PDB file of C-alpha atoms in Angstrom:
ATOM      1  CA  UNK A   1     101.542  72.051 -90.161  1.00 87.00           C
ATOM      2  CA  UNK A   2      98.186  72.959 -91.664  1.00 89.00           C
ATOM      3  CA  UNK A   3      95.423  70.719 -93.079  1.00 89.00           C
ATOM      4  CA  UNK A   4      96.988  70.616 -96.523  1.00 93.00           C
ATOM      5  CA  UNK A   5     100.341  69.591 -95.041  1.00 94.00           C
ATOM      6  CA  UNK A   6      98.654  66.718 -93.181  1.00 94.00           C
ATOM      7  CA  UNK A   7      96.746  65.677 -96.309  1.00 94.00           C
ATOM      8  CA  UNK A   8     100.014  65.639 -98.281  1.00 95.00           C
ATOM      9  CA  UNK A   9     101.686  63.631 -95.499  1.00 95.00           C
ATOM     10  CA  UNK A  10      98.875  61.056 -95.500  1.00 95.00           C
ATOM     11  CA  UNK A  11      98.999  60.898 -99.296  1.00 95.00           C
ATOM     12  CA  UNK A  12     102.753  60.270 -99.262  1.00 95.00           C
ATOM     13  CA  UNK A  13     102.235  57.242 -96.976  1.00 94.00           C
ATOM     14  CA  UNK A  14      99.447  55.625 -99.009  1.00 93.00           C
ATOM     15  CA  UNK A  15      96.327  57.376 -97.663  1.00 93.00           C
ATOM     16  CA  UNK A  16      95.531  54.591 -95.191  1.00 94.00           C
ATOM     17  CA  UNK A  17      93.949  57.104 -92.796  1.00 95.00           C
ATOM     18  CA  UNK A  18      91.843  60.224 -92.992  1.00 95.00           C
ATOM     19  CA  UNK A  19      92.365  63.253 -90.769  1.00 95.00           C
ATOM     20  CA  UNK A  20      89.183  62.458 -88.762  1.00 95.00           C
ATOM     21  CA  UNK A  21      90.488  58.925 -88.080  1.00 95.00           C
ATOM     22  CA  UNK A  22      93.710  60.387 -86.669  1.00 95.00           C
ATOM     23  CA  UNK A  23      91.768  63.010 -84.707  1.00 95.00           C
ATOM     24  CA  UNK A  24      89.711  60.455 -82.811  1.00 94.00           C
ATOM     25  CA  UNK A  25      89.929  62.592 -79.651  1.00 93.00           C
ATOM     26  CA  UNK A  26      88.454  65.561 -81.486  1.00 94.00           C
ATOM     27  CA  UNK A  27      89.060  68.090 -84.275  1.00 93.00           C
ATOM     28  CA  UNK A  28      92.445  69.770 -84.193  1.00 92.00           C
ATOM     29  CA  UNK A  29      94.151  67.086 -82.092  1.00 95.00           C
ATOM     30  CA  UNK A  30      96.305  65.859 -84.970  1.00 95.00           C
ATOM     31  CA  UNK A  31      98.451  68.968 -84.533  1.00 95.00           C
ATOM     32  CA  UNK A  32      99.291  67.684 -81.021  1.00 95.00           C
ATOM     33  CA  UNK A  33     100.931  64.552 -82.439  1.00 96.00           C
ATOM     34  CA  UNK A  34     104.699  64.439 -82.691  1.00 96.00           C
ATOM     35  CA  UNK A  35     105.369  64.622 -86.442  1.00 96.00           C
ATOM     36  CA  UNK A  36     108.343  62.240 -86.334  1.00 96.00           C
ATOM     37  CA  UNK A  37     106.325  59.628 -84.457  1.00 97.00           C
ATOM     38  CA  UNK A  38     103.369  60.141 -86.794  1.00 97.00           C
ATOM     39  CA  UNK A  39     105.636  59.503 -89.790  1.00 97.00           C
ATOM     40  CA  UNK A  40     106.986  56.338 -88.128  1.00 97.00           C
ATOM     41  CA  UNK A  41     103.455  55.125 -87.409  1.00 98.00           C
ATOM     42  CA  UNK A  42     102.337  55.796 -91.008  1.00 97.00           C
ATOM     43  CA  UNK A  43     105.420  53.989 -92.342  1.00 97.00           C
ATOM     44  CA  UNK A  44     104.688  51.049 -90.023  1.00 98.00           C
ATOM     45  CA  UNK A  45     101.091  50.893 -91.322  1.00 97.00           C
ATOM     46  CA  UNK A  46     102.320  50.876 -94.924  1.00 96.00           C
ATOM     47  CA  UNK A  47     104.896  48.199 -94.070  1.00 96.00           C
ATOM     48  CA  UNK A  48     102.534  45.691 -92.427  1.00 96.00           C
ATOM     49  CA  UNK A  49      99.650  46.297 -94.854  1.00 96.00           C
ATOM     50  CA  UNK A  50      96.831  45.365 -92.472  1.00 97.00           C
ATOM     51  CA  UNK A  51      93.647  47.407 -92.164  1.00 97.00           C
ATOM     52  CA  UNK A  52      94.111  49.432 -88.964  1.00 97.00           C
ATOM     53  CA  UNK A  53      91.551  51.105 -86.739  1.00 96.00           C
ATOM     54  CA  UNK A  54      92.767  53.857 -84.422  1.00 97.00           C
ATOM     55  CA  UNK A  55      90.976  53.831 -81.080  1.00 95.00           C
ATOM     56  CA  UNK A  56      93.084  56.484 -79.343  1.00 96.00           C
ATOM     57  CA  UNK A  57      95.760  59.037 -80.189  1.00 96.00           C
ATOM     58  CA  UNK A  58      96.661  62.327 -78.465  1.00 96.00           C
ATOM     59  CA  UNK A  59      94.781  62.619 -75.149  1.00 94.00           C
ATOM     60  CA  UNK A  60      94.356  65.792 -73.125  1.00 93.00           C
ATOM     61  CA  UNK A  61      95.584  65.457 -69.555  1.00 93.00           C
ATOM     62  CA  UNK A  62      97.613  62.287 -70.122  1.00 93.00           C
ATOM     63  CA  UNK A  63     101.090  62.862 -68.651  1.00 93.00           C
ATOM     64  CA  UNK A  64     102.568  59.932 -70.547  1.00 92.00           C
ATOM     65  CA  UNK A  65     102.887  58.919 -74.197  1.00 94.00           C
ATOM     66  CA  UNK A  66      99.376  59.850 -75.381  1.00 96.00           C
ATOM     67  CA  UNK A  67      99.601  63.315 -73.822  1.00 95.00           C
ATOM     68  CA  UNK A  68     102.905  63.916 -75.572  1.00 95.00           C
ATOM     69  CA  UNK A  69     101.535  62.951 -78.993  1.00 96.00           C
ATOM     70  CA  UNK A  70     103.711  59.854 -79.093  1.00 97.00           C
ATOM     71  CA  UNK A  71     101.182  56.990 -79.002  1.00 97.00           C
ATOM     72  CA  UNK A  72      98.370  55.251 -80.801  1.00 98.00           C
ATOM     73  CA  UNK A  73      96.019  52.529 -79.631  1.00 98.00           C
ATOM     74  CA  UNK A  74      94.916  50.418 -82.565  1.00 98.00           C
ATOM     75  CA  UNK A  75      93.131  47.296 -83.692  1.00 97.00           C
ATOM     76  CA  UNK A  76      94.545  45.356 -86.640  1.00 97.00           C
ATOM     77  CA  UNK A  77      92.364  43.292 -88.962  1.00 97.00           C
ATOM     78  CA  UNK A  78      92.878  40.480 -91.480  1.00 95.00           C
ATOM     79  CA  UNK A  79      89.453  41.392 -92.858  1.00 93.00           C
ATOM     80  CA  UNK A  80      88.006  44.770 -91.928  1.00 93.00           C
ATOM     81  CA  UNK A  81      85.874  44.565 -88.786  1.00 92.00           C
ATOM     82  CA  UNK A  82      85.380  40.802 -89.132  1.00 91.00           C
ATOM     83  CA  UNK A  83      88.607  39.053 -88.099  1.00 93.00           C
ATOM     84  CA  UNK A  84      91.901  39.986 -86.516  1.00 95.00           C
ATOM     85  CA  UNK A  85      95.380  38.509 -86.874  1.00 95.00           C
ATOM     86  CA  UNK A  86      96.648  36.444 -83.966  1.00 94.00           C
ATOM     87  CA  UNK A  87      97.949  38.057 -80.801  1.00 94.00           C
ATOM     88  CA  UNK A  88     101.411  36.783 -81.738  1.00 95.00           C
ATOM     89  CA  UNK A  89     101.253  38.525 -85.120  1.00 96.00           C
ATOM     90  CA  UNK A  90     100.178  41.762 -83.392  1.00 96.00           C
ATOM     91  CA  UNK A  91     103.127  41.416 -81.011  1.00 96.00           C
ATOM     92  CA  UNK A  92     105.677  40.671 -83.711  1.00 96.00           C
ATOM     93  CA  UNK A  93     104.525  43.515 -85.965  1.00 97.00           C
ATOM     94  CA  UNK A  94     104.828  46.032 -83.129  1.00 97.00           C
ATOM     95  CA  UNK A  95     108.022  44.800 -81.475  1.00 96.00           C
ATOM     96  CA  UNK A  96     109.848  44.257 -84.763  1.00 95.00           C
ATOM     97  CA  UNK A  97     109.239  47.891 -85.703  1.00 95.00           C
ATOM     98  CA  UNK A  98     111.127  49.264 -82.741  1.00 87.00           C
ATOM     99  CA  UNK A  99     108.434  51.199 -80.951  1.00 96.00           C
ATOM    100  CA  UNK A 100     109.628  52.291 -77.493  1.00 95.00           C
ATOM    101  CA  UNK A 101     106.425  51.024 -75.844  1.00 95.00           C
ATOM    102  CA  UNK A 102     104.234  48.118 -76.909  1.00 97.00           C
ATOM    103  CA  UNK A 103     101.211  46.884 -75.003  1.00 97.00           C
ATOM    104  CA  UNK A 104      99.037  43.969 -76.001  1.00 97.00           C
ATOM    105  CA  UNK A 105      95.497  44.074 -74.597  1.00 97.00           C
ATOM    106  CA  UNK A 106      93.540  40.840 -74.366  1.00 95.00           C
ATOM    107  CA  UNK A 107      90.450  42.568 -72.927  1.00 94.00           C
ATOM    108  CA  UNK A 108      89.279  44.995 -75.595  1.00 94.00           C
ATOM    109  CA  UNK A 109      86.056  44.944 -77.607  1.00 93.00           C
ATOM    110  CA  UNK A 110      84.949  46.533 -80.850  1.00 93.00           C
ATOM    111  CA  UNK A 111      81.716  46.741 -82.812  1.00 91.00           C
ATOM    112  CA  UNK A 112      81.785  44.434 -85.829  1.00 90.00           C
ATOM    113  CA  UNK A 113      80.005  44.883 -89.168  1.00 88.00           C
ATOM    114  CA  UNK A 114      76.805  43.425 -87.705  1.00 92.00           C
ATOM    115  CA  UNK A 115      76.822  45.993 -84.895  1.00 93.00           C
ATOM    116  CA  UNK A 116      77.727  43.425 -82.213  1.00 94.00           C
ATOM    117  CA  UNK A 117      80.381  44.125 -79.552  1.00 94.00           C
ATOM    118  CA  UNK A 118      82.983  41.358 -79.824  1.00 93.00           C
ATOM    119  CA  UNK A 119      86.235  40.591 -77.983  1.00 93.00           C
ATOM    120  CA  UNK A 120      89.327  42.069 -79.614  1.00 95.00           C
ATOM    121  CA  UNK A 121      93.075  42.219 -79.355  1.00 95.00           C
ATOM    122  CA  UNK A 122      94.131  45.796 -78.762  1.00 97.00           C
ATOM    123  CA  UNK A 123      97.593  47.143 -79.429  1.00 98.00           C
ATOM    124  CA  UNK A 124      99.288  50.202 -77.941  1.00 98.00           C
ATOM    125  CA  UNK A 125     102.370  51.513 -79.748  1.00 98.00           C
ATOM    126  CA  UNK A 126     104.422  54.499 -78.688  1.00 97.00           C
ATOM    127  CA  UNK A 127     107.635  56.373 -79.305  1.00 95.00           C
ATOM    128  CA  UNK A 128     108.009  57.839 -75.810  1.00 92.00           C
ATOM    129  CA  UNK A 129     111.253  57.382 -73.917  1.00 86.00           C
ATOM    130  CA  UNK A 130     109.370  57.563 -70.623  1.00 77.00           C
ATOM    131  CA  UNK A 131     110.243  59.096 -67.294  1.00 75.00           C
ATOM    132  CA  UNK A 132     112.478  56.150 -66.439  1.00 71.00           C
ATOM    133  CA  UNK A 133     114.601  55.669 -69.545  1.00 64.00           C
ATOM    134  CA  UNK A 134     116.203  52.539 -68.063  1.00 65.00           C
ATOM    135  CA  UNK A 135     112.825  50.772 -68.435  1.00 73.00           C
ATOM    136  CA  UNK A 136     112.563  51.416 -72.154  1.00 76.00           C
ATOM    137  CA  UNK A 137     111.806  49.676 -74.364  1.00 84.00           C
ATOM    138  CA  UNK A 138     108.738  48.851 -72.266  1.00 91.00           C
ATOM    139  CA  UNK A 139     106.584  45.877 -73.142  1.00 95.00           C
ATOM    140  CA  UNK A 140     103.383  44.823 -71.388  1.00 97.00           C
ATOM    141  CA  UNK A 141     100.238  42.744 -71.533  1.00 97.00           C
ATOM    142  CA  UNK A 142      96.868  43.641 -70.106  1.00 97.00           C
ATOM    143  CA  UNK A 143      94.762  40.669 -69.107  1.00 95.00           C
ATOM    144  CA  UNK A 144      91.383  41.169 -67.397  1.00 93.00           C
ATOM    145  CA  UNK A 145      92.364  44.708 -66.396  1.00 95.00           C
ATOM    146  CA  UNK A 146      95.699  43.637 -64.856  1.00 96.00           C
ATOM    147  CA  UNK A 147      98.998  44.933 -66.275  1.00 97.00           C
ATOM    148  CA  UNK A 148     101.922  42.534 -66.685  1.00 97.00           C
ATOM    149  CA  UNK A 149     105.262  44.178 -67.512  1.00 96.00           C
ATOM    150  CA  UNK A 150     107.997  42.294 -69.318  1.00 96.00           C
ATOM    151  CA  UNK A 151     111.361  41.726 -67.717  1.00 93.00           C
ATOM    152  CA  UNK A 152     114.177  42.856 -69.999  1.00 85.00           C
ATOM    153  CA  UNK A 153     116.285  39.964 -68.683  1.00 88.00           C
ATOM    154  CA  UNK A 154     113.959  36.926 -68.489  1.00 91.00           C
ATOM    155  CA  UNK A 155     111.274  37.921 -70.991  1.00 91.00           C
ATOM    156  CA  UNK A 156     108.508  36.928 -68.547  1.00 96.00           C
ATOM    157  CA  UNK A 157     105.684  39.326 -67.718  1.00 97.00           C
ATOM    158  CA  UNK A 158     105.009  40.157 -64.061  1.00 97.00           C
ATOM    159  CA  UNK A 159     101.970  41.789 -62.459  1.00 97.00           C
ATOM    160  CA  UNK A 160     102.748  43.835 -59.332  1.00 96.00           C
ATOM    161  CA  UNK A 161      99.149  43.857 -58.094  1.00 96.00           C
ATOM    162  CA  UNK A 162      98.465  40.100 -58.174  1.00 96.00           C
ATOM    163  CA  UNK A 163     102.121  38.987 -57.881  1.00 97.00           C
ATOM    164  CA  UNK A 164     101.780  36.564 -60.805  1.00 96.00           C
ATOM    165  CA  UNK A 165     103.907  36.115 -63.886  1.00 96.00           C
ATOM    166  CA  UNK A 166     103.113  34.777 -67.319  1.00 97.00           C
ATOM    167  CA  UNK A 167     104.896  34.275 -70.629  1.00 96.00           C
ATOM    168  CA  UNK A 168     103.556  35.610 -73.908  1.00 95.00           C
ATOM    169  CA  UNK A 169     102.906  32.032 -75.091  1.00 95.00           C
ATOM    170  CA  UNK A 170     100.943  31.253 -71.904  1.00 95.00           C
ATOM    171  CA  UNK A 171      98.891  34.417 -72.240  1.00 95.00           C
ATOM    172  CA  UNK A 172      98.049  33.613 -75.849  1.00 93.00           C
ATOM    173  CA  UNK A 173      97.078  30.011 -74.990  1.00 93.00           C
ATOM    174  CA  UNK A 174      95.147  30.929 -71.850  1.00 89.00           C
ATOM    175  CA  UNK A 175      93.116  33.755 -73.348  1.00 83.00           C
ATOM    176  CA  UNK A 176      92.460  32.131 -76.697  1.00 65.00           C
ATOM    177  CA  UNK A 177      93.878  34.913 -78.800  1.00 53.00           C
TER     178      UNK A 177
END
């Protein structure tokens, strides 16, 4: 696809993003994105209707979803750069859509309209089947730099490094999101 094809694609999904927003890792990186996943992401953005900031897309050297052009890291806002929806709303919007990987990050920050770095809820969404297909869909939380992966049977999240588990409700209560 060329620039005009991408512009037409963005136009057909409501022009919620510009090419530079999608090429956050640098000019020309949009062509590294999987077109089917990109269409799904754009449809998802149109469906939920929330202002969305992309913080990461295709990444050089990443052997997983970002390096395959099958992932976005985003921040969702109720009001642009001033307030975010709840962590639960982030979770429901991403897991309802059917992304293959969804990560909720309680330890992100962004620069608000006043230029101040503030805590944020980050969201990773991907369409990658992964190296271990039996673990997909994969759901996780990141809390204070620790990753907690969800059990497909119990629904609890478990961290291998600190040997602790947590539920989504506990994480939301505990970290004030």
